Amino acid sequence: DYGGLAPELYSPQLRRGTLRCYYRHIRQSNPYHRPGQQDITADVDFTSLMRSGEQHRLSVVGFATQRQFLHNLGFASFLSSLHERPLSQRERDTNRMALLELVKPGNMGDFKVLAQAKGMDGDMELFGFTPDNPLKRGIRAGRHLPQAPLLSREHLDLMSARYPHLSWEWEELWPSGEES
């Protein structure tokens, strides 16, 4: 989730707090604007979560950005698998954009992933937190990951949300295929 360690969250740069809003993937600052229509979030204090876990005999077994975590799980293979699927160019571009949003620096790629465990062996390897792991070695050896799930019509059209001028379809402009 959004968040960070205490020194970052309580720094002078964040003296106004970490509350922020999102409407159609665009950051907004006023939580009272568009009630019920925008997402409102605040950063998680991962230092406090880790300390609380320690008080309950949990140990931190992994902490990384979503970008690092997904790359360790073979993100590049998911991305490249889009070219192997029977998609229109628009569907391929939209799904590629959605996948890239997950690892984008300064955005969702900076989300944090924290794993804590209780009563587990200290040598436990969680692939998402380990850059060189059996999963990645398998991909390099030619074994492929399952294909990434695709966006469907029920999902927000990221291309249209980000680039409103792309929200039209050619078929709507020239139904018979005629160009003027």
CSV table of C-alpha atoms in Angstrom, one decimal:
chain,number,residue,atom,x,y,z
A,1,ASP,CA,0.0,0.0,0.0
A,2,TYR,CA,1.0,3.6,0.0
A,3,GLY,CA,3.3,4.3,2.9
A,4,GLY,CA,6.8,4.3,4.1
A,5,LEU,CA,9.0,4.1,7.1
A,6,ALA,CA,8.6,6.6,10.0
A,7,PRO,CA,11.6,8.9,9.1
A,8,GLU,CA,10.1,9.5,5.7
A,9,LEU,CA,6.4,9.9,6.8
A,10,TYR,CA,7.2,12.3,9.6
A,11,SER,CA,9.7,14.4,7.7
A,12,PRO,CA,9.3,18.1,7.1
A,13,GLN,CA,8.4,17.4,3.4
A,14,LEU,CA,5.2,15.8,4.6
A,15,ARG,CA,4.3,18.4,7.3
A,16,ARG,CA,0.8,18.7,5.8
A,17,GLY,CA,0.2,14.9,6.2
A,18,THR,CA,-0.3,12.2,3.7
A,19,LEU,CA,-4.0,12.3,3.0
A,20,ARG,CA,-4.8,12.4,-0.8
A,21,CYS,CA,-7.6,11.7,-3.1
A,22,TYR,CA,-7.8,10.1,-6.6
A,23,TYR,CA,-10.5,10.6,-9.2
A,24,ARG,CA,-10.1,8.6,-12.4
A,25,HIS,CA,-6.4,7.9,-11.6
A,26,ILE,CA,-5.7,11.6,-11.2
A,27,ARG,CA,-4.5,12.9,-7.8
A,28,GLN,CA,-6.8,15.5,-6.2
A,29,SER,CA,-6.2,17.3,-2.9
A,30,ASN,CA,-9.7,18.0,-1.6
A,31,PRO,CA,-11.4,15.1,0.2
A,32,TYR,CA,-14.7,17.0,0.3
A,33,HIS,CA,-14.8,17.3,-3.5
A,34,ARG,CA,-16.8,14.6,-5.4
A,35,PRO,CA,-18.0,12.7,-2.2
A,36,GLY,CA,-18.5,9.1,-3.0
A,37,GLN,CA,-16.8,9.4,-6.4
A,38,GLN,CA,-13.2,9.6,-5.5
A,39,ASP,CA,-10.8,7.3,-3.6
A,40,ILE,CA,-9.4,8.8,-0.4
A,41,THR,CA,-6.2,7.3,1.1
A,42,ALA,CA,-3.4,8.1,3.5
A,43,ASP,CA,0.1,6.5,3.9
A,44,VAL,CA,0.6,3.5,6.1
A,45,ASP,CA,3.3,3.8,8.7
A,46,PHE,CA,5.2,0.6,8.1
A,47,THR,CA,7.5,1.2,11.0
A,48,SER,CA,4.6,1.1,13.4
A,49,LEU,CA,3.2,-2.1,11.7
A,50,MET,CA,6.6,-3.8,12.0
A,51,ARG,CA,6.9,-2.8,15.7
A,52,SER,CA,3.4,-3.9,16.4
A,53,GLY,CA,4.1,-7.2,14.7
A,54,GLU,CA,7.3,-7.7,16.8
A,55,GLN,CA,5.2,-7.2,20.0
A,56,HIS,CA,3.0,-10.1,18.8
A,57,ARG,CA,6.1,-12.3,18.0
A,58,LEU,CA,5.9,-11.6,14.2
A,59,SER,CA,9.1,-11.2,12.3
A,60,VAL,CA,9.6,-9.3,9.1
A,61,VAL,CA,10.3,-11.7,6.3
A,62,GLY,CA,10.1,-9.2,3.5
A,63,PHE,CA,9.7,-5.5,2.8
A,64,ALA,CA,10.0,-4.0,-0.7
A,65,THR,CA,8.3,-1.7,-3.2
A,66,GLN,CA,5.6,-3.2,-5.4
A,67,ARG,CA,8.0,-2.5,-8.3
A,68,GLN,CA,10.8,-4.7,-6.8
A,69,PHE,CA,8.3,-7.3,-5.6
A,70,LEU,CA,6.6,-7.7,-9.1
A,71,HIS,CA,9.9,-7.7,-10.9
A,72,ASN,CA,11.2,-10.4,-8.6
A,73,LEU,CA,8.1,-12.5,-9.5
A,74,GLY,CA,8.8,-12.2,-13.2
A,75,PHE,CA,6.9,-9.1,-14.2
A,76,ALA,CA,8.8,-8.7,-17.5
A,77,SER,CA,7.6,-12.2,-18.6
A,78,PHE,CA,3.9,-11.2,-17.9
A,79,LEU,CA,4.5,-8.0,-19.9
A,80,SER,CA,6.0,-9.8,-22.9
A,81,SER,CA,3.3,-12.4,-22.9
A,82,LEU,CA,0.8,-9.8,-24.1
A,83,HIS,CA,2.4,-10.1,-27.6
A,84,GLU,CA,1.6,-13.8,-27.7
A,85,ARG,CA,-2.2,-13.3,-27.1
A,86,PRO,CA,-4.9,-12.7,-29.7
A,87,LEU,CA,-5.6,-9.0,-28.8
A,88,SER,CA,-6.4,-6.0,-30.9
A,89,GLN,CA,-3.7,-3.3,-30.8
A,90,ARG,CA,-6.0,-1.2,-28.5
A,91,GLU,CA,-6.5,-4.1,-26.1
A,92,ARG,CA,-2.8,-4.8,-26.1
A,93,ASP,CA,-1.9,-1.2,-25.4
A,94,THR,CA,-4.5,-0.8,-22.7
A,95,ASN,CA,-3.3,-4.0,-20.9
A,96,ARG,CA,0.3,-3.0,-21.3
A,97,MET,CA,-0.5,0.4,-19.8
A,98,ALA,CA,-2.3,-1.2,-16.9
A,99,LEU,CA,0.6,-3.6,-16.2
A,100,LEU,CA,3.1,-0.7,-16.4
A,101,GLU,CA,1.0,1.3,-13.9
A,102,LEU,CA,1.7,-1.4,-11.3
A,103,VAL,CA,5.4,-0.7,-11.4
A,104,LYS,CA,5.5,3.0,-12.3
A,105,PRO,CA,8.0,4.9,-10.1
A,106,GLY,CA,6.5,7.7,-8.2
A,107,ASN,CA,3.1,6.0,-8.4
A,108,MET,CA,1.9,2.4,-7.8
A,109,GLY,CA,5.4,1.1,-8.2
A,110,ASP,CA,6.2,2.8,-4.9
A,111,PHE,CA,3.5,1.0,-3.0
A,112,LYS,CA,5.1,-1.1,-0.2
A,113,VAL,CA,4.8,-4.8,0.3
A,114,LEU,CA,5.3,-6.1,3.8
A,115,ALA,CA,5.3,-9.8,4.8
A,116,GLN,CA,5.5,-10.8,8.5
A,117,ALA,CA,5.5,-14.4,9.8
A,118,LYS,CA,5.1,-16.1,13.1
A,119,GLY,CA,6.7,-19.4,14.0
A,120,MET,CA,8.3,-19.9,10.5
A,121,ASP,CA,11.9,-21.0,9.8
A,122,GLY,CA,14.2,-18.0,9.5
A,123,ASP,CA,15.5,-19.3,6.2
A,124,MET,CA,12.2,-18.9,4.5
A,125,GLU,CA,12.5,-17.5,1.0
A,126,LEU,CA,9.6,-15.5,-0.4
A,127,PHE,CA,10.2,-15.1,-4.1
A,128,GLY,CA,8.8,-11.6,-4.3
A,129,PHE,CA,11.5,-10.3,-2.0
A,130,THR,CA,14.4,-12.2,-3.6
A,131,PRO,CA,15.8,-11.0,-6.9
A,132,ASP,CA,17.5,-14.3,-7.8
A,133,ASN,CA,15.0,-17.0,-7.0
A,134,PRO,CA,13.9,-20.4,-8.5
A,135,LEU,CA,10.9,-18.7,-10.3
A,136,LYS,CA,13.1,-16.2,-12.1
A,137,ARG,CA,15.7,-18.8,-12.8
A,138,GLY,CA,13.0,-21.0,-14.4
A,139,ILE,CA,11.9,-18.0,-16.6
A,140,ARG,CA,15.5,-17.5,-17.7
A,141,ALA,CA,15.7,-21.3,-18.5
A,142,GLY,CA,12.7,-21.0,-20.8
A,143,ARG,CA,9.8,-22.0,-18.5
A,144,HIS,CA,7.0,-19.4,-18.8
A,145,LEU,CA,4.7,-18.0,-16.2
A,146,PRO,CA,1.0,-18.3,-16.5
A,147,GLN,CA,-0.4,-15.4,-18.6
A,148,ALA,CA,-1.4,-12.2,-16.8
A,149,PRO,CA,-5.2,-11.7,-16.5
A,150,LEU,CA,-6.5,-9.2,-19.0
A,151,LEU,CA,-8.7,-6.2,-18.4
A,152,SER,CA,-12.3,-6.7,-19.4
A,153,ARG,CA,-15.0,-4.3,-20.4
A,154,GLU,CA,-16.0,-4.1,-16.7
A,155,HIS,CA,-12.7,-2.5,-15.8
A,156,LEU,CA,-12.0,1.2,-16.2
A,157,ASP,CA,-10.6,1.9,-19.6
A,158,LEU,CA,-7.2,3.3,-18.6
A,159,MET,CA,-6.4,4.6,-22.0
A,160,SER,CA,-9.6,6.7,-22.1
A,161,ALA,CA,-9.2,7.8,-18.5
A,162,ARG,CA,-5.6,8.9,-19.1
A,163,TYR,CA,-6.1,10.1,-22.7
A,164,PRO,CA,-9.8,11.2,-23.1
A,165,HIS,CA,-9.2,11.9,-26.8
A,166,LEU,CA,-8.8,8.2,-27.3
A,167,SER,CA,-12.2,7.3,-25.9
A,168,TRP,CA,-13.8,7.2,-29.3
A,169,GLU,CA,-13.8,4.2,-31.6
A,170,TRP,CA,-13.1,4.4,-35.3
A,171,GLU,CA,-16.3,2.4,-35.9
A,172,GLU,CA,-18.3,5.1,-34.2
A,173,LEU,CA,-16.9,7.8,-36.5
A,174,TRP,CA,-17.1,5.8,-39.8
A,175,PRO,CA,-19.6,2.9,-39.3
A,176,SER,CA,-19.3,1.7,-42.9
A,177,GLY,CA,-15.6,2.0,-43.0
A,178,GLU,CA,-15.8,5.1,-45.1
A,179,GLU,CA,-13.4,7.9,-44.4
A,180,SER,CA,-14.2,11.5,-45.3
